């Protein structure tokens, strides 16, 4: 049967029908009054989603473009930065920072393990001359399913007093509590194809007053991603360049849906989906890649031993039309990842776990009791 694809990857994520219909409208002029009204509403609702009074600017980029904007607008060549790196995305920010001529000091952890906030504390406390200009951290490390302890790391950045904190929140915005104003996070980047329930193409950057002060003296070259021009335009509910108007219409609808659900309910749902998935994986005697105390509510990585991760993915796709994500870089073929981010409900988890059990059976996996995974997931999902 065609057209029953179920996306269980951590981006792009499934898109609700209401959003698809909004995307299907005729484009409207981006300098029109109608579009300004869309911009005004979307800007307000983005602030709501980010729990902030700071500017939240919308760019026509993927998540990486939003991070690039978050780096080049606030730093100068030769600036010393601490970059947390415990997965594909942390590595990417270290590479990007180096590409822009920043002096990178990486704080690393094994893939599958969280960053140690202590390592940040030591570097920041030792920096009495205040040469560290920014700390760059990935909140939810999608490549491994690890949620880094941003709150604690940020506290040490605040104790330092000078450094900015720049956060990749691409798979944490709309999935896990990130109170930007309460914590005082300076720059937060995210992308539309993750928790926002719309297709790829938009990047978001949330900018604090402190970061805007750094913007005034930052010397890295910038033009298309110069956030000052987006801020100026946003004050008039406009854009410096042509935005993808249909994606903005989709975003308008998606944000209305998110507001109707409520932030607490959204976070609770992601928590529940994560716990159900992890309970099921454990019940099937498959090893979870990330520890319980640092598990991302966006994605669960599994490291099967007696059975090949890529075979599991292949049968899941061919037999059940369920797309799971593979491992990245040196974890290619070693792990598979189940996305439960955005427009995902309890039923999706039950279906995915049921299909996974059938897949394991087909592949001759013997270390499980049939039904144990679904039963464990159901137990979590039916607890009130
Ligand atoms: C998806 C993702 C990104 C952005 O990737 P793009 O392909 O540029 O959208 C960045 N960081 C994390 C943690 C992600 O999950």
Short mmCIF file of C-alpha atoms and ligand atoms in Angstrom, two decimals:
data_model
loop_
_atom_site.label_atom_id
_atom_site.label_comp_id
_atom_site.label_asym_id
_atom_site.label_seq_id
_atom_site.Cartn_x
_atom_site.Cartn_y
_atom_site.Cartn_z
CA UNK A 1 0.00 0.00 0.00
CA UNK A 2 1.34 3.40 -0.96
CA UNK A 3 1.55 6.59 0.99
CA UNK A 4 1.52 5.29 4.55
CA UNK A 5 5.05 6.41 5.32
CA UNK A 6 5.60 7.01 9.00
CA UNK A 7 8.52 9.28 9.76
CA UNK A 8 10.14 8.30 13.04
CA UNK A 9 13.35 10.22 12.49
CA UNK A 10 14.53 13.29 14.40
CA UNK A 11 13.92 15.62 11.46
CA UNK A 12 12.29 16.16 9.14
CA UNK A 13 9.39 15.29 11.41
CA UNK A 14 5.75 14.54 10.52
CA UNK A 15 3.61 17.48 9.42
CA UNK A 16 -0.06 17.77 10.53
CA UNK A 17 -2.71 17.93 7.82
CA UNK A 18 -3.80 21.44 8.89
CA UNK A 19 -0.25 22.62 8.30
CA UNK A 20 -0.02 20.86 4.93
CA UNK A 21 -3.22 22.64 3.88
CA UNK A 22 -1.84 25.98 5.03
CA UNK A 23 1.30 25.32 2.96
CA UNK A 24 -0.84 24.57 -0.08
CA UNK A 25 -2.31 28.08 -0.28
CA UNK A 26 -1.43 30.48 -3.11
CA UNK A 27 1.65 32.46 -2.16
CA UNK A 28 1.00 36.06 -1.14
CA UNK A 29 3.26 39.08 -1.58
CA UNK A 30 5.75 39.43 1.24
CA UNK A 31 5.36 43.22 1.25
CA UNK A 32 1.57 43.01 1.59
CA UNK A 33 -0.55 43.94 4.59
CA UNK A 34 -1.77 40.33 4.80
CA UNK A 35 1.75 39.08 5.14
CA UNK A 36 2.64 41.68 7.77
CA UNK A 37 -0.27 40.39 9.83
CA UNK A 38 1.14 36.86 9.55
CA UNK A 39 4.59 38.09 10.60
CA UNK A 40 3.13 39.95 13.59
CA UNK A 41 1.28 36.88 14.84
CA UNK A 42 4.16 34.50 14.19
CA UNK A 43 6.65 36.79 15.96
CA UNK A 44 4.47 36.96 19.06
CA UNK A 45 3.92 33.22 19.12
CA UNK A 46 7.60 32.47 18.61
CA UNK A 47 8.33 34.52 21.73
CA UNK A 48 5.72 32.49 23.56
CA UNK A 49 7.32 29.23 22.38
CA UNK A 50 10.79 30.43 23.41
CA UNK A 51 9.50 31.72 26.79
CA UNK A 52 11.19 35.03 26.09
CA UNK A 53 10.87 38.76 25.55
CA UNK A 54 14.04 38.67 23.41
CA UNK A 55 13.95 38.99 19.64
CA UNK A 56 13.23 35.73 17.83
CA UNK A 57 14.25 36.18 14.20
CA UNK A 58 13.22 33.98 11.29
CA UNK A 59 15.76 33.14 8.58
CA UNK A 60 15.51 31.18 5.34
CA UNK A 61 18.08 28.54 6.32
CA UNK A 62 18.30 25.06 7.84
CA UNK A 63 19.29 24.67 11.48
CA UNK A 64 22.98 24.93 10.62
CA UNK A 65 22.37 28.34 9.02
CA UNK A 66 20.67 29.50 12.22
CA UNK A 67 23.74 28.39 14.21
CA UNK A 68 26.05 30.13 11.74
CA UNK A 69 24.06 33.34 12.22
CA UNK A 70 24.35 32.79 15.98
CA UNK A 71 28.14 32.69 15.72
CA UNK A 72 29.07 35.28 13.07
CA UNK A 73 26.91 38.08 14.47
CA UNK A 74 28.42 38.12 17.93
CA UNK A 75 32.10 37.18 17.60
CA UNK A 76 35.34 38.41 16.02
CA UNK A 77 38.26 36.56 14.41
CA UNK A 78 40.60 35.11 17.04
CA UNK A 79 37.97 35.11 19.79
CA UNK A 80 38.43 32.28 22.28
CA UNK A 81 35.38 29.99 22.51
CA UNK A 82 34.60 26.85 24.51
CA UNK A 83 32.69 24.34 22.40
CA UNK A 84 30.95 21.32 23.93
CA UNK A 85 31.39 18.31 21.69
CA UNK A 86 29.83 14.92 22.39
CA UNK A 87 28.31 14.08 19.04
CA UNK A 88 27.90 15.03 15.40
CA UNK A 89 26.39 18.44 16.10
CA UNK A 90 28.83 19.49 18.81
CA UNK A 91 31.61 18.51 16.38
CA UNK A 92 29.96 20.63 13.72
CA UNK A 93 30.09 23.78 15.90
CA UNK A 94 33.76 23.16 16.65
CA UNK A 95 34.44 22.87 12.88
CA UNK A 96 32.32 25.90 12.07
CA UNK A 97 33.98 28.01 14.76
CA UNK A 98 37.40 27.01 13.44
CA UNK A 99 36.30 27.84 9.88
CA UNK A 100 35.50 31.38 11.01
CA UNK A 101 38.92 31.79 12.60
CA UNK A 102 37.83 31.51 16.22
CA UNK A 103 40.21 29.99 18.76
CA UNK A 104 38.38 26.80 19.65
CA UNK A 105 38.79 24.87 22.87
CA UNK A 106 36.69 21.73 22.72
CA UNK A 107 35.21 20.16 25.83
CA UNK A 108 34.47 16.62 24.82
CA UNK A 109 32.64 13.56 26.07
CA UNK A 110 32.22 10.13 24.52
CA UNK A 111 29.39 9.84 22.03
CA UNK A 112 26.39 8.61 24.02
CA UNK A 113 27.49 10.40 27.20
CA UNK A 114 26.54 13.90 28.36
CA UNK A 115 29.02 16.76 28.64
CA UNK A 116 30.44 17.20 32.13
CA UNK A 117 29.45 20.67 33.43
CA UNK A 118 32.47 20.52 35.79
CA UNK A 119 34.81 20.74 32.80
CA UNK A 120 33.13 24.01 31.81
CA UNK A 121 33.30 25.30 35.38
CA UNK A 122 37.04 24.70 35.59
CA UNK A 123 37.83 26.46 32.30
CA UNK A 124 35.54 29.37 33.10
CA UNK A 125 36.82 29.83 36.66
CA UNK A 126 40.43 29.73 35.49
CA UNK A 127 39.70 32.49 32.98
CA UNK A 128 40.29 35.44 35.31
CA UNK A 129 41.39 37.64 32.37
CA UNK A 130 38.00 37.03 30.76
CA UNK A 131 39.38 35.93 27.40
CA UNK A 132 36.59 33.40 26.79
CA UNK A 133 34.07 35.20 24.60
CA UNK A 134 31.47 32.47 24.20
CA UNK A 135 30.46 29.00 25.30
CA UNK A 136 28.79 27.04 22.50
CA UNK A 137 26.67 24.04 23.50
CA UNK A 138 24.27 21.61 21.86
CA UNK A 139 21.32 21.11 24.19
CA UNK A 140 19.81 17.94 22.70
CA UNK A 141 22.55 16.06 20.81
CA UNK A 142 20.44 14.44 18.12
CA UNK A 143 23.18 12.13 16.85
CA UNK A 144 23.26 10.20 20.13
CA UNK A 145 19.97 11.00 21.88
CA UNK A 146 21.76 12.74 24.75
CA UNK A 147 20.33 15.78 26.53
CA UNK A 148 23.17 17.92 27.88
CA UNK A 149 22.78 19.66 31.25
CA UNK A 150 22.43 23.15 29.82
CA UNK A 151 21.05 24.62 33.03
CA UNK A 152 24.18 23.78 35.01
CA UNK A 153 26.61 24.70 32.24
CA UNK A 154 24.80 28.01 31.84
CA UNK A 155 25.09 28.71 35.56
CA UNK A 156 28.88 28.53 35.26
CA UNK A 157 28.77 30.82 32.25
CA UNK A 158 26.76 33.29 34.34
CA UNK A 159 29.35 33.04 37.15
CA UNK A 160 32.01 33.94 34.57
CA UNK A 161 30.01 37.06 33.83
CA UNK A 162 31.43 37.98 30.41
CA UNK A 163 31.07 35.06 28.01
CA UNK A 164 27.98 34.67 25.89
CA UNK A 165 26.20 31.33 25.85
CA UNK A 166 25.24 30.21 22.35
CA UNK A 167 22.96 27.17 22.20
CA UNK A 168 21.98 24.72 19.49
CA UNK A 169 18.42 24.00 20.59
CA UNK A 170 17.40 22.52 17.25
CA UNK A 171 15.85 19.41 18.82
CA UNK A 172 14.97 20.93 22.17
CA UNK A 173 12.78 23.94 21.30
CA UNK A 174 9.23 22.60 21.49
CA UNK A 175 10.32 19.34 23.11
CA UNK A 176 11.85 20.14 26.48
CA UNK A 177 11.65 23.07 28.87
CA UNK A 178 14.15 25.77 27.93
CA UNK A 179 13.17 28.95 29.83
CA UNK A 180 15.40 31.35 27.91
CA UNK A 181 14.71 34.50 29.94
CA UNK A 182 14.70 32.77 33.31
CA UNK A 183 18.08 31.15 32.62
CA UNK A 184 19.45 34.11 30.66
CA UNK A 185 20.46 32.27 27.50
CA UNK A 186 21.99 34.68 24.98
CA UNK A 187 21.64 33.01 21.60
CA UNK A 188 19.35 30.09 20.81
CA UNK A 189 19.20 28.51 17.35
CA UNK A 190 16.57 26.11 16.04
CA UNK A 191 15.10 24.84 12.76
CA UNK A 192 11.63 24.31 11.35
CA UNK A 193 11.82 20.60 10.48
CA UNK A 194 12.23 19.50 14.11
CA UNK A 195 9.87 20.46 16.96
CA UNK A 196 7.95 23.00 14.87
CA UNK A 197 5.90 20.45 12.89
CA UNK A 198 6.62 22.11 9.54
CA UNK A 199 8.95 21.10 6.68
CA UNK A 200 12.63 22.13 6.46
CA UNK A 201 13.51 25.64 5.34
CA UNK A 202 13.24 28.04 8.26
CA UNK A 203 15.82 28.74 10.94
CA UNK A 204 15.18 30.67 14.14
CA UNK A 205 17.60 32.68 16.25
CA UNK A 206 16.67 34.11 19.64
CA UNK A 207 18.94 36.98 20.72
CA UNK A 208 19.38 38.54 24.21
CA UNK A 209 20.22 42.20 24.94
CA UNK A 210 23.69 41.12 26.01
CA UNK A 211 24.21 39.41 22.65
CA UNK A 212 23.02 42.54 20.83
CA UNK A 213 25.69 44.50 22.70
CA UNK A 214 28.30 42.02 21.44
CA UNK A 215 26.83 42.44 17.95
CA UNK A 216 27.86 46.11 17.97
CA UNK A 217 31.55 45.27 18.13
CA UNK A 218 31.63 41.82 16.47
CA UNK A 219 33.87 41.81 13.40
CA UNK A 220 33.23 38.56 11.55
CA UNK A 221 31.88 39.33 8.07
CA UNK A 222 28.12 39.04 7.65
CA UNK A 223 25.58 40.03 5.08
CA UNK A 224 22.68 37.68 4.28
CA UNK A 225 22.75 36.45 7.86
CA UNK A 226 23.27 39.89 9.43
CA UNK A 227 20.74 39.65 12.24
CA UNK A 228 20.58 43.43 12.62
CA UNK A 229 18.75 43.69 9.32
CA UNK A 230 16.26 41.01 10.41
CA UNK A 231 15.67 42.80 13.69
CA UNK A 232 15.08 46.11 11.95
CA UNK A 233 12.65 44.54 9.48
CA UNK A 234 10.87 42.52 12.19
CA UNK A 235 10.08 45.73 14.08
CA UNK A 236 7.91 46.62 11.07
CA UNK A 237 6.59 43.05 10.72
CA UNK A 238 8.68 42.67 7.63
CA UNK A 239 11.74 40.86 6.24
CA UNK A 240 14.96 42.11 4.70
CA UNK A 241 14.68 39.53 1.87
CA UNK A 242 11.91 37.40 0.37
CA UNK A 243 10.90 34.84 3.02
CA UNK A 244 9.39 31.46 2.04
CA UNK A 245 5.87 32.80 2.44
CA UNK A 246 4.18 29.41 2.33
CA UNK A 247 6.40 28.06 5.10
CA UNK A 248 5.45 31.11 7.12
CA UNK A 249 1.77 30.29 6.59
CA UNK A 250 2.49 26.74 7.74
CA UNK A 251 4.37 28.09 10.74
CA UNK A 252 1.42 30.32 11.64
CA UNK A 253 -0.86 27.28 11.76
CA UNK A 254 1.66 25.10 13.60
CA UNK A 255 2.20 27.73 16.29
CA UNK A 256 -1.57 28.06 16.78
CA UNK A 257 -1.73 24.29 17.28
CA UNK A 258 1.12 24.44 19.78
CA UNK A 259 -0.57 27.23 21.72
CA UNK A 260 -3.80 25.24 21.85
CA UNK A 261 -1.91 22.25 23.28
CA UNK A 262 0.06 24.36 25.75
CA UNK A 263 3.77 24.31 26.51
CA UNK A 264 3.50 22.10 29.59
CA UNK A 265 1.43 19.55 27.71
CA UNK A 266 3.87 19.55 24.80
CA UNK A 267 6.81 18.91 27.12
CA UNK A 268 4.87 16.25 29.05
CA UNK A 269 3.95 14.49 25.81
CA UNK A 270 7.58 14.35 24.66
CA UNK A 271 8.62 13.09 28.07
CA UNK A 272 5.98 10.37 27.94
CA UNK A 273 6.92 9.30 24.39
CA UNK A 274 10.57 9.11 25.41
CA UNK A 275 9.82 7.08 28.52
CA UNK A 276 7.53 4.69 26.65
CA UNK A 277 10.14 4.18 23.93
CA UNK A 278 12.94 3.59 26.42
CA UNK A 279 10.83 1.20 28.50
CA UNK A 280 10.01 -0.79 25.38
CA UNK A 281 13.61 -0.96 24.20
CA UNK A 282 14.74 -2.18 27.61
CA UNK A 283 11.94 -4.75 27.73
CA UNK A 284 13.22 -6.08 24.39
CA UNK A 285 16.72 -6.45 25.91
CA UNK A 286 18.18 -3.96 23.47
CA UNK A 287 20.84 -1.58 24.87
CA UNK A 288 19.90 2.10 25.14
CA UNK A 289 22.72 4.33 23.94
CA UNK A 290 22.11 7.33 26.24
CA UNK A 291 21.84 7.02 30.05
CA UNK A 292 18.50 7.57 31.82
CA UNK A 293 19.64 10.80 33.45
CA UNK A 294 20.64 12.39 30.14
CA UNK A 295 18.04 11.12 27.67
CA UNK A 296 16.73 13.43 24.98
CA UNK A 297 12.94 13.69 24.70
CA UNK A 298 13.37 14.13 20.93
CA UNK A 299 15.12 10.91 19.95
CA UNK A 300 16.10 7.54 21.41
CA UNK A 301 19.26 5.86 20.13
CA UNK A 302 19.56 2.08 20.37
CA UNK A 303 22.80 0.09 20.06
CA UNK A 304 21.84 -3.51 19.20
CA UNK A 305 24.56 -6.12 19.68
CA UNK A 306 23.54 -9.49 18.29
CA UNK A 307 21.69 -8.00 15.35
CA UNK A 308 22.62 -5.36 12.78
CA UNK A 309 21.16 -1.87 13.18
CA UNK A 310 20.98 -1.36 9.41
CA UNK A 311 19.06 -4.64 8.94
CA UNK A 312 16.51 -3.49 11.49
CA UNK A 313 16.11 -0.18 9.69
CA UNK A 314 15.80 -1.87 6.34
CA UNK A 315 13.05 -4.31 7.43
CA UNK A 316 11.21 -1.55 9.30
CA UNK A 317 11.17 0.47 6.09
CA UNK A 318 10.38 -2.32 3.63
CA UNK A 319 7.80 -4.24 5.64
CA UNK A 320 6.17 -1.48 7.65
CA UNK A 321 7.03 1.77 5.85
CA UNK A 322 8.43 3.20 9.08
CA UNK A 323 11.53 5.33 8.64
CA UNK A 324 14.04 5.16 11.49
CA UNK A 325 17.33 7.07 11.51
CA UNK A 326 20.72 5.39 11.39
CA UNK A 327 23.93 6.24 13.21
CA UNK A 328 26.13 9.10 12.02
CA UNK A 329 29.88 9.21 11.34
CA UNK A 330 31.69 6.41 13.24
CA UNK A 331 28.36 5.19 14.65
CA UNK A 332 26.99 4.43 11.21
CA UNK A 333 25.70 0.85 11.33
CA UNK A 334 26.24 0.66 15.09
CA UNK A 335 23.09 2.39 16.31
CA UNK A 336 19.63 3.21 15.05
CA UNK A 337 17.54 6.13 16.27
CA UNK A 338 13.82 6.43 16.87
CA UNK A 339 12.58 10.01 16.53
CA UNK A 340 9.65 11.06 18.72
CA UNK A 341 9.76 14.77 18.06
CA UNK A 342 7.04 17.19 17.03
CA UNK A 343 3.76 15.85 15.68
CA UNK A 344 4.06 12.42 17.29
CA UNK A 345 1.43 10.78 19.49
CA UNK A 346 1.12 7.73 21.76
CA UNK A 347 -0.29 5.63 18.91
CA UNK A 348 2.82 6.26 16.80
CA UNK A 349 5.01 4.81 19.53
CA UNK A 350 2.82 1.72 19.94
CA UNK A 351 2.85 1.19 16.18
CA UNK A 352 6.61 1.66 15.90
CA UNK A 353 7.36 -0.65 18.82
CA UNK A 354 4.92 -3.29 17.51
CA UNK A 355 6.59 -3.14 14.11
CA UNK A 356 10.01 -3.29 15.75
CA UNK A 357 9.05 -6.48 17.57
CA UNK A 358 7.85 -8.05 14.33
CA UNK A 359 11.07 -6.95 12.64
CA UNK A 360 13.22 -8.49 15.38
CA UNK A 361 11.26 -11.70 15.06
CA UNK A 362 11.78 -11.75 11.30
CA UNK A 363 15.52 -11.23 11.83
CA UNK A 364 15.65 -14.20 14.23
CA UNK A 365 16.35 -12.20 17.38
CA UNK A 366 15.76 -14.51 20.30
CA UNK A 367 16.44 -12.46 23.41
CA UNK A 368 12.91 -11.19 23.78
CA UNK A 369 9.54 -12.21 25.05
CA UNK A 370 7.01 -11.52 22.28
CA UNK A 371 4.83 -8.57 23.24
CA UNK A 372 7.19 -7.35 25.96
CA UNK A 373 8.02 -4.10 24.16
CA UNK A 374 4.45 -3.10 23.39
CA UNK A 375 3.41 -4.06 26.87
CA UNK A 376 6.12 -1.92 28.48
CA UNK A 377 5.27 1.06 26.25
CA UNK A 378 1.55 0.66 26.97
CA UNK A 379 2.23 0.63 30.67
CA UNK A 380 4.00 4.01 30.47
CA UNK A 381 1.42 5.50 28.10
CA UNK A 382 -1.55 4.55 30.25
CA UNK A 383 -0.15 5.91 33.52
CA UNK A 384 -1.89 9.18 34.20
C1 LIG B 1 18.91 18.84 12.78
C2 LIG B 1 19.90 19.45 13.68
C3 LIG B 1 20.65 20.58 13.30
C4 LIG B 1 20.51 21.27 11.99
O1 LIG B 1 20.72 20.53 10.90
P1 LIG B 1 20.27 21.10 9.48
O2 LIG B 1 20.41 19.92 8.60
O3 LIG B 1 21.18 22.22 9.15
O4 LIG B 1 18.85 21.58 9.65
C5 LIG B 1 21.52 21.13 14.22
N1 LIG B 1 21.65 20.63 15.44
C6 LIG B 1 20.94 19.58 15.85
C7 LIG B 1 21.14 19.10 17.25
C8 LIG B 1 20.03 18.97 14.99
O5 LIG B 1 19.30 17.93 15.42
#
